[in-house]
Amino acid sequence: QSVLTQPPSVSAAPGQKVIISCSGSSSNIGIQPASWYQHLPGTAPKLLIYDNDKRPSGIPDRFSGSRSGTSATLGITGLQTGDEADYYCLAWDESLTAGVFGGGTKLTVL
Amino acid sequence: QVQLVESGGGVVQPGRSLRLSCAASGFTFSSHTMHWVRQAPGKGLEWVAVIKYDGSSRFQADSVKGRFTISRDDSKTSVYLYMNSLRPEDTAVYYCARQGAGLDVWGQGTTVTVSS
């Protein structure tokens, strides 16, 4: 069981919007920033969001992040077939003194 | 360009040791905290270990504590993962990653297979 909880899968049609949640606790997301990664099999993970809601240069504004309490959220609008991938949240856990990933969410663009 | 290249993976018997290397280039290595992350077959990403930019602190996941050690050599702009007492469940692709704003640079990974 992952310390951070994500839905195993989400799906939506091209052009639509999805939201992926990441539920944590007061020892991780509640006090440490979350980041989000896109991962395609056989490739290096790619940073999408850092510090809860900031996008690195080169990441389109279709991707957004937010945090509320002990949960973080990744939003993707204008879905494209190329967005099909696994998405992971990550935060530092102060109690564990370790990084913790969510279990990952597989996005299917129908 | 900014790059991380892992090496050292392979097939190893349970109980044996292996050292992974991650060579960095294109940025000021000594200014960055570095991480190792792995992905076992059919599983999600798992955070493994971190070493602070100045080497002053390092932490590992409970699953590898006491068996894996992370270290760095700024003169070689490299970070290492020493893996001892390997178990079949350590079989995974191992990635090194740079901590900038988030884990902003990743290597392509090196595969470790623990099997008799």
PDB file of C-alpha atoms in Angstrom:
ATOM      1  CA  GLN A   1       0.000   0.000   0.000  1.00  0.00           C
ATOM      2  CA  SER A   2       1.381   3.390  -1.005  1.00  0.00           C
ATOM      3  CA  VAL A   3       1.609   6.204   1.522  1.00  0.00           C
ATOM      4  CA  LEU A   4       0.053   8.485  -1.094  1.00  0.00           C
ATOM      5  CA  THR A   5      -3.228   7.252  -2.556  1.00  0.00           C
ATOM      6  CA  GLN A   6      -4.127   7.710  -6.199  1.00  0.00           C
ATOM      7  CA  PRO A   7      -6.959   6.187  -8.234  1.00  0.00           C
ATOM      8  CA  PRO A   8      -5.594   3.260 -10.276  1.00  0.00           C
ATOM      9  CA  SER A   9      -7.102   4.534 -13.494  1.00  0.00           C
ATOM     10  CA  VAL A  10      -8.999   7.398 -15.074  1.00  0.00           C
ATOM     11  CA  SER A  11     -10.342   7.821 -18.578  1.00  0.00           C
ATOM     12  CA  ALA A  12     -11.922  10.478 -20.739  1.00  0.00           C
ATOM     13  CA  ALA A  13     -12.476  11.337 -24.371  1.00  0.00           C
ATOM     14  CA  PRO A  14     -10.116  13.464 -26.452  1.00  0.00           C
ATOM     15  CA  GLY A  15     -10.601  17.154 -25.743  1.00  0.00           C
ATOM     16  CA  GLN A  16     -12.102  16.497 -22.334  1.00  0.00           C
ATOM     17  CA  LYS A  17     -10.660  17.102 -18.868  1.00  0.00           C
ATOM     18  CA  VAL A  18      -9.518  14.741 -16.129  1.00  0.00           C
ATOM     19  CA  ILE A  19      -8.513  15.253 -12.553  1.00  0.00           C
ATOM     20  CA  ILE A  20      -6.168  12.873 -10.740  1.00  0.00           C
ATOM     21  CA  SER A  21      -6.146  13.006  -6.966  1.00  0.00           C
ATOM     22  CA  CYS A  22      -3.324  12.216  -4.558  1.00  0.00           C
ATOM     23  CA  SER A  23      -4.333  11.768  -0.947  1.00  0.00           C
ATOM     24  CA  GLY A  24      -1.667  12.008   1.725  1.00  0.00           C
ATOM     25  CA  SER A  25      -1.360  13.047   5.336  1.00  0.00           C
ATOM     26  CA  SER A  26      -0.092  15.718   7.669  1.00  0.00           C
ATOM     27  CA  SER A  27       3.426  14.285   7.488  1.00  0.00           C
ATOM     28  CA  ASN A  28       3.781  14.586   3.714  1.00  0.00           C
ATOM     29  CA  ILE A  29       1.498  16.614   1.432  1.00  0.00           C
ATOM     30  CA  GLY A  30       0.130  18.524   4.406  1.00  0.00           C
ATOM     31  CA  ILE A  31       3.530  20.102   5.049  1.00  0.00           C
ATOM     32  CA  GLN A  32       5.684  19.332   2.004  1.00  0.00           C
ATOM     33  CA  PRO A  33       5.136  20.304  -1.629  1.00  0.00           C
ATOM     34  CA  ALA A  34       3.876  17.707  -4.071  1.00  0.00           C
ATOM     35  CA  SER A  35       5.182  17.131  -7.553  1.00  0.00           C
ATOM     36  CA  TRP A  36       3.695  15.199 -10.466  1.00  0.00           C
ATOM     37  CA  TYR A  37       5.306  12.982 -13.111  1.00  0.00           C
ATOM     38  CA  GLN A  38       4.233  11.477 -16.397  1.00  0.00           C
ATOM     39  CA  HIS A  39       5.704   8.065 -17.167  1.00  0.00           C
ATOM     40  CA  LEU A  40       5.561   6.090 -20.360  1.00  0.00           C
ATOM     41  CA  PRO A  41       6.879   2.515 -20.256  1.00  0.00           C
ATOM     42  CA  GLY A  42      10.506   2.283 -21.236  1.00  0.00           C
ATOM     43  CA  THR A  43      11.158   5.993 -20.895  1.00  0.00           C
ATOM     44  CA  ALA A  44      12.351   8.324 -18.174  1.00  0.00           C
ATOM     45  CA  PRO A  45       9.636   9.888 -16.000  1.00  0.00           C
ATOM     46  CA  LYS A  46       8.882  13.506 -16.858  1.00  0.00           C
ATOM     47  CA  LEU A  47       8.247  16.287 -14.374  1.00  0.00           C
ATOM     48  CA  LEU A  48       4.891  17.997 -14.985  1.00  0.00           C
ATOM     49  CA  ILE A  49       4.239  19.970 -11.796  1.00  0.00           C
ATOM     50  CA  TYR A  50       6.433  20.990  -8.862  1.00  0.00           C
ATOM     51  CA  ASP A  51       5.732  22.848  -5.619  1.00  0.00           C
ATOM     52  CA  ASN A  52       2.080  21.780  -5.868  1.00  0.00           C
ATOM     53  CA  ASP A  53       1.089  24.085  -8.698  1.00  0.00           C
ATOM     54  CA  LYS A  54       4.080  25.240 -10.748  1.00  0.00           C
ATOM     55  CA  ARG A  55       4.847  24.117 -14.267  1.00  0.00           C
ATOM     56  CA  PRO A  56       8.415  23.717 -15.529  1.00  0.00           C
ATOM     57  CA  SER A  57       9.217  25.499 -18.747  1.00  0.00           C
ATOM     58  CA  GLY A  58       8.031  23.529 -21.732  1.00  0.00           C
ATOM     59  CA  ILE A  59       5.056  21.949 -19.980  1.00  0.00           C
ATOM     60  CA  PRO A  60       1.839  23.193 -21.604  1.00  0.00           C
ATOM     61  CA  ASP A  61      -0.750  24.989 -19.512  1.00  0.00           C
ATOM     62  CA  ARG A  62      -3.153  22.116 -20.171  1.00  0.00           C
ATOM     63  CA  PHE A  63      -1.478  20.602 -17.117  1.00  0.00           C
ATOM     64  CA  SER A  64      -2.220  22.166 -13.739  1.00  0.00           C
ATOM     65  CA  GLY A  65      -1.735  21.289 -10.095  1.00  0.00           C
ATOM     66  CA  SER A  66      -3.217  22.283  -6.781  1.00  0.00           C
ATOM     67  CA  ARG A  67      -3.069  21.341  -3.128  1.00  0.00           C
ATOM     68  CA  SER A  68      -5.727  21.492  -0.454  1.00  0.00           C
ATOM     69  CA  GLY A  69      -4.951  20.271   3.030  1.00  0.00           C
ATOM     70  CA  THR A  70      -3.369  16.850   2.745  1.00  0.00           C
ATOM     71  CA  SER A  71      -4.370  16.214  -0.861  1.00  0.00           C
ATOM     72  CA  ALA A  72      -2.903  17.241  -4.185  1.00  0.00           C
ATOM     73  CA  THR A  73      -4.572  17.244  -7.576  1.00  0.00           C
ATOM     74  CA  LEU A  74      -3.359  17.105 -11.163  1.00  0.00           C
ATOM     75  CA  GLY A  75      -5.662  18.435 -13.841  1.00  0.00           C
ATOM     76  CA  ILE A  76      -5.282  17.831 -17.559  1.00  0.00           C
ATOM     77  CA  THR A  77      -7.492  19.672 -20.038  1.00  0.00           C
ATOM     78  CA  GLY A  78      -7.837  19.282 -23.791  1.00  0.00           C
ATOM     79  CA  LEU A  79      -6.908  15.603 -23.569  1.00  0.00           C
ATOM     80  CA  GLN A  80      -4.853  14.169 -26.400  1.00  0.00           C
ATOM     81  CA  THR A  81      -4.081  10.561 -27.228  1.00  0.00           C
ATOM     82  CA  GLY A  82      -0.455  11.380 -26.519  1.00  0.00           C
ATOM     83  CA  ASP A  83      -1.385  12.027 -22.882  1.00  0.00           C
ATOM     84  CA  GLU A  84      -2.006   8.317 -22.348  1.00  0.00           C
ATOM     85  CA  ALA A  85       0.527   7.397 -19.679  1.00  0.00           C
ATOM     86  CA  ASP A  86       0.947   6.635 -16.007  1.00  0.00           C
ATOM     87  CA  TYR A  87       0.890   9.622 -13.658  1.00  0.00           C
ATOM     88  CA  TYR A  88       2.508   9.732 -10.229  1.00  0.00           C
ATOM     89  CA  CYS A  89       2.522  12.172  -7.345  1.00  0.00           C
ATOM     90  CA  LEU A  90       5.556  12.494  -5.102  1.00  0.00           C
ATOM     91  CA  ALA A  91       6.179  14.199  -1.775  1.00  0.00           C
ATOM     92  CA  TRP A  92       8.675  14.061   1.069  1.00  0.00           C
ATOM     93  CA  ASP A  93       7.380  12.419   4.228  1.00  0.00           C
ATOM     94  CA  GLU A  94       8.758  13.987   7.396  1.00  0.00           C
ATOM     95  CA  SER A  95       7.817  11.055   9.625  1.00  0.00           C
ATOM     96  CA  LEU A  96       9.407   8.444   7.373  1.00  0.00           C
ATOM     97  CA  THR A  97      12.260  10.777   6.350  1.00  0.00           C
ATOM     98  CA  ALA A  98      11.767   9.373   2.878  1.00  0.00           C
ATOM     99  CA  GLY A  99      10.286  10.279  -0.440  1.00  0.00           C
ATOM    100  CA  VAL A 100       6.917   8.698  -1.161  1.00  0.00           C
ATOM    101  CA  PHE A 101       5.205   8.138  -4.493  1.00  0.00           C
ATOM    102  CA  GLY A 102       1.560   7.546  -5.070  1.00  0.00           C
ATOM    103  CA  GLY A 103       0.675   4.171  -6.538  1.00  0.00           C
ATOM    104  CA  GLY A 104       0.215   5.720  -9.961  1.00  0.00           C
ATOM    105  CA  THR A 105      -2.810   6.421 -12.158  1.00  0.00           C
ATOM    106  CA  LYS A 106      -3.152   5.056 -15.664  1.00  0.00           C
ATOM    107  CA  LEU A 107      -4.777   7.583 -17.959  1.00  0.00           C
ATOM    108  CA  THR A 108      -6.701   6.274 -20.945  1.00  0.00           C
ATOM    109  CA  VAL A 109      -7.870   8.689 -23.612  1.00  0.00           C
ATOM    110  CA  LEU A 110     -10.813   6.917 -25.178  1.00  0.00           C
TER     111      LEU A 110
ATOM    112  CA  GLN B   1      23.190  19.375 -22.575  1.00  0.00           C
ATOM    113  CA  VAL B   2      21.911  18.444 -19.148  1.00  0.00           C
ATOM    114  CA  GLN B   3      22.143  14.675 -18.879  1.00  0.00           C
ATOM    115  CA  LEU B   4      22.176  11.764 -16.456  1.00  0.00           C
ATOM    116  CA  VAL B   5      23.424   8.363 -17.585  1.00  0.00           C
ATOM    117  CA  GLU B   6      23.051   5.299 -15.392  1.00  0.00           C
ATOM    118  CA  SER B   7      25.187   2.188 -15.652  1.00  0.00           C
ATOM    119  CA  GLY B   8      26.074  -0.916 -13.700  1.00  0.00           C
ATOM    120  CA  GLY B   9      22.884  -2.912 -13.979  1.00  0.00           C
ATOM    121  CA  GLY B  10      22.828  -6.587 -14.830  1.00  0.00           C
ATOM    122  CA  VAL B  11      21.814 -10.030 -13.662  1.00  0.00           C
ATOM    123  CA  VAL B  12      22.959 -10.969 -10.167  1.00  0.00           C
ATOM    124  CA  GLN B  13      22.239 -13.835  -7.815  1.00  0.00           C
ATOM    125  CA  PRO B  14      20.299 -13.294  -4.588  1.00  0.00           C
ATOM    126  CA  GLY B  15      22.531 -12.236  -1.733  1.00  0.00           C
ATOM    127  CA  ARG B  16      25.173 -10.718  -3.997  1.00  0.00           C
ATOM    128  CA  SER B  17      26.125  -7.064  -4.447  1.00  0.00           C
ATOM    129  CA  LEU B  18      26.035  -4.543  -7.249  1.00  0.00           C
ATOM    130  CA  ARG B  19      27.044  -0.920  -7.682  1.00  0.00           C
ATOM    131  CA  LEU B  20      25.037   1.404  -9.876  1.00  0.00           C
ATOM    132  CA  SER B  21      26.559   4.611 -11.214  1.00  0.00           C
ATOM    133  CA  CYS B  22      24.946   7.750 -12.529  1.00  0.00           C
ATOM    134  CA  ALA B  23      27.139  10.142 -14.487  1.00  0.00           C
ATOM    135  CA  ALA B  24      25.955  13.733 -14.669  1.00  0.00           C
ATOM    136  CA  SER B  25      26.865  16.359 -17.233  1.00  0.00           C
ATOM    137  CA  GLY B  26      25.767  19.781 -18.415  1.00  0.00           C
ATOM    138  CA  PHE B  27      25.063  21.289 -15.001  1.00  0.00           C
ATOM    139  CA  THR B  28      26.751  22.136 -11.695  1.00  0.00           C
ATOM    140  CA  PHE B  29      26.522  18.709 -10.105  1.00  0.00           C
ATOM    141  CA  SER B  30      27.757  19.798  -6.684  1.00  0.00           C
ATOM    142  CA  SER B  31      24.789  22.154  -6.301  1.00  0.00           C
ATOM    143  CA  HIS B  32      22.145  19.461  -6.614  1.00  0.00           C
ATOM    144  CA  THR B  33      20.630  16.879  -4.320  1.00  0.00           C
ATOM    145  CA  MET B  34      20.367  13.536  -6.120  1.00  0.00           C
ATOM    146  CA  HIS B  35      17.860  10.687  -5.884  1.00  0.00           C
ATOM    147  CA  TRP B  36      17.488   7.067  -6.943  1.00  0.00           C
ATOM    148  CA  VAL B  37      14.040   5.797  -7.942  1.00  0.00           C
ATOM    149  CA  ARG B  38      13.118   2.329  -9.170  1.00  0.00           C
ATOM    150  CA  GLN B  39      10.295   0.567 -10.947  1.00  0.00           C
ATOM    151  CA  ALA B  40       9.807  -3.159 -10.539  1.00  0.00           C
ATOM    152  CA  PRO B  41       8.153  -5.080 -13.398  1.00  0.00           C
ATOM    153  CA  GLY B  42       4.440  -4.309 -13.481  1.00  0.00           C
ATOM    154  CA  LYS B  43       4.692  -1.982 -10.490  1.00  0.00           C
ATOM    155  CA  GLY B  44       4.737   1.745  -9.912  1.00  0.00           C
ATOM    156  CA  LEU B  45       7.604   4.100  -9.203  1.00  0.00           C
ATOM    157  CA  GLU B  46       9.286   3.602  -5.838  1.00  0.00           C
ATOM    158  CA  TRP B  47      11.559   6.159  -4.240  1.00  0.00           C
ATOM    159  CA  VAL B  48      14.815   4.521  -3.102  1.00  0.00           C
ATOM    160  CA  ALA B  49      17.340   6.986  -1.726  1.00  0.00           C
ATOM    161  CA  VAL B  50      18.558  10.588  -1.646  1.00  0.00           C
ATOM    162  CA  ILE B  51      21.852  12.324  -0.946  1.00  0.00           C
ATOM    163  CA  LYS B  52      21.995  16.017  -0.226  1.00  0.00           C
ATOM    164  CA  TYR B  53      23.950  18.293  -2.552  1.00  0.00           C
ATOM    165  CA  ASP B  54      26.804  18.625  -0.056  1.00  0.00           C
ATOM    166  CA  GLY B  55      26.718  14.997   1.048  1.00  0.00           C
ATOM    167  CA  SER B  56      25.805  16.042   4.573  1.00  0.00           C
ATOM    168  CA  SER B  57      22.752  13.819   4.786  1.00  0.00           C
ATOM    169  CA  ARG B  58      21.344  10.800   3.066  1.00  0.00           C
ATOM    170  CA  PHE B  59      18.149   8.798   3.489  1.00  0.00           C
ATOM    171  CA  GLN B  60      16.838   5.490   2.173  1.00  0.00           C
ATOM    172  CA  ALA B  61      13.473   3.803   1.857  1.00  0.00           C
ATOM    173  CA  ASP B  62      12.667   1.281   4.576  1.00  0.00           C
ATOM    174  CA  SER B  63      12.642  -1.459   1.934  1.00  0.00           C
ATOM    175  CA  VAL B  64      16.387  -0.990   1.295  1.00  0.00           C
ATOM    176  CA  LYS B  65      17.608   0.425   4.610  1.00  0.00           C
ATOM    177  CA  GLY B  66      20.665  -1.403   5.867  1.00  0.00           C
ATOM    178  CA  ARG B  67      21.302  -2.952   2.430  1.00  0.00           C
ATOM    179  CA  PHE B  68      21.630  -0.026  -0.001  1.00  0.00           C
ATOM    180  CA  THR B  69      23.931   2.981   0.364  1.00  0.00           C
ATOM    181  CA  ILE B  70      23.889   6.134  -1.716  1.00  0.00           C
ATOM    182  CA  SER B  71      27.043   8.157  -2.194  1.00  0.00           C
ATOM    183  CA  ARG B  72      28.425  10.819  -4.493  1.00  0.00           C
ATOM    184  CA  ASP B  73      31.756  11.921  -5.923  1.00  0.00           C
ATOM    185  CA  ASP B  74      31.597  15.529  -7.040  1.00  0.00           C
ATOM    186  CA  SER B  75      35.027  15.250  -8.695  1.00  0.00           C
ATOM    187  CA  LYS B  76      33.506  12.649 -11.015  1.00  0.00           C
ATOM    188  CA  THR B  77      30.087  14.338 -11.112  1.00  0.00           C
ATOM    189  CA  SER B  78      28.580  10.989 -10.248  1.00  0.00           C
ATOM    190  CA  VAL B  79      26.189   9.478  -7.771  1.00  0.00           C
ATOM    191  CA  TYR B  80      26.272   5.817  -6.814  1.00  0.00           C
ATOM    192  CA  LEU B  81      23.979   3.218  -5.326  1.00  0.00           C
ATOM    193  CA  TYR B  82      25.726   0.384  -3.542  1.00  0.00           C
ATOM    194  CA  MET B  83      23.339  -2.532  -3.285  1.00  0.00           C
ATOM    195  CA  ASN B  84      24.142  -5.402  -0.942  1.00  0.00           C
ATOM    196  CA  SER B  85      22.235  -8.546   0.033  1.00  0.00           C
ATOM    197  CA  LEU B  86      20.150  -8.272  -3.089  1.00  0.00           C
ATOM    198  CA  ARG B  87      16.752  -9.926  -3.157  1.00  0.00           C
ATOM    199  CA  PRO B  88      14.508 -10.970  -6.045  1.00  0.00           C
ATOM    200  CA  GLU B  89      12.160  -8.121  -5.112  1.00  0.00           C
ATOM    201  CA  ASP B  90      14.956  -5.636  -5.885  1.00  0.00           C
ATOM    202  CA  THR B  91      14.552  -6.522  -9.562  1.00  0.00           C
ATOM    203  CA  ALA B  92      13.693  -3.236 -11.242  1.00  0.00           C
ATOM    204  CA  VAL B  93      14.730  -0.467 -13.566  1.00  0.00           C
ATOM    205  CA  TYR B  94      16.731   2.000 -11.485  1.00  0.00           C
ATOM    206  CA  TYR B  95      16.670   5.690 -12.338  1.00  0.00           C
ATOM    207  CA  CYS B  96      18.758   8.496 -10.965  1.00  0.00           C
ATOM    208  CA  ALA B  97      17.177  11.933 -10.835  1.00  0.00           C
ATOM    209  CA  ARG B  98      18.306  15.465 -10.132  1.00  0.00           C
ATOM    210  CA  GLN B  99      16.439  17.526  -7.587  1.00  0.00           C
ATOM    211  CA  GLY B 100      15.913  21.013  -8.895  1.00  0.00           C
ATOM    212  CA  ALA B 101      12.388  22.288  -8.664  1.00  0.00           C
ATOM    213  CA  GLY B 102      11.000  18.797  -8.296  1.00  0.00           C
ATOM    214  CA  LEU B 103      12.899  15.884  -9.824  1.00  0.00           C
ATOM    215  CA  ASP B 104      13.512  17.771 -13.020  1.00  0.00           C
ATOM    216  CA  VAL B 105      16.138  15.664 -14.809  1.00  0.00           C
ATOM    217  CA  TRP B 106      16.080  11.862 -15.070  1.00  0.00           C
ATOM    218  CA  GLY B 107      18.325   9.269 -16.596  1.00  0.00           C
ATOM    219  CA  GLN B 108      17.054   6.546 -18.913  1.00  0.00           C
ATOM    220  CA  GLY B 109      17.497   3.887 -16.251  1.00  0.00           C
ATOM    221  CA  THR B 110      19.539   0.740 -15.775  1.00  0.00           C
ATOM    222  CA  THR B 111      17.987  -2.684 -15.270  1.00  0.00           C
ATOM    223  CA  VAL B 112      18.835  -4.892 -12.308  1.00  0.00           C
ATOM    224  CA  THR B 113      17.642  -8.488 -12.293  1.00  0.00           C
ATOM    225  CA  VAL B 114      18.117 -10.540  -9.138  1.00  0.00           C
ATOM    226  CA  SER B 115      17.715 -14.192  -9.964  1.00  0.00           C
ATOM    227  CA  SER B 116      19.421 -17.489  -9.373  1.00  0.00           C
TER     228      SER B 116
END
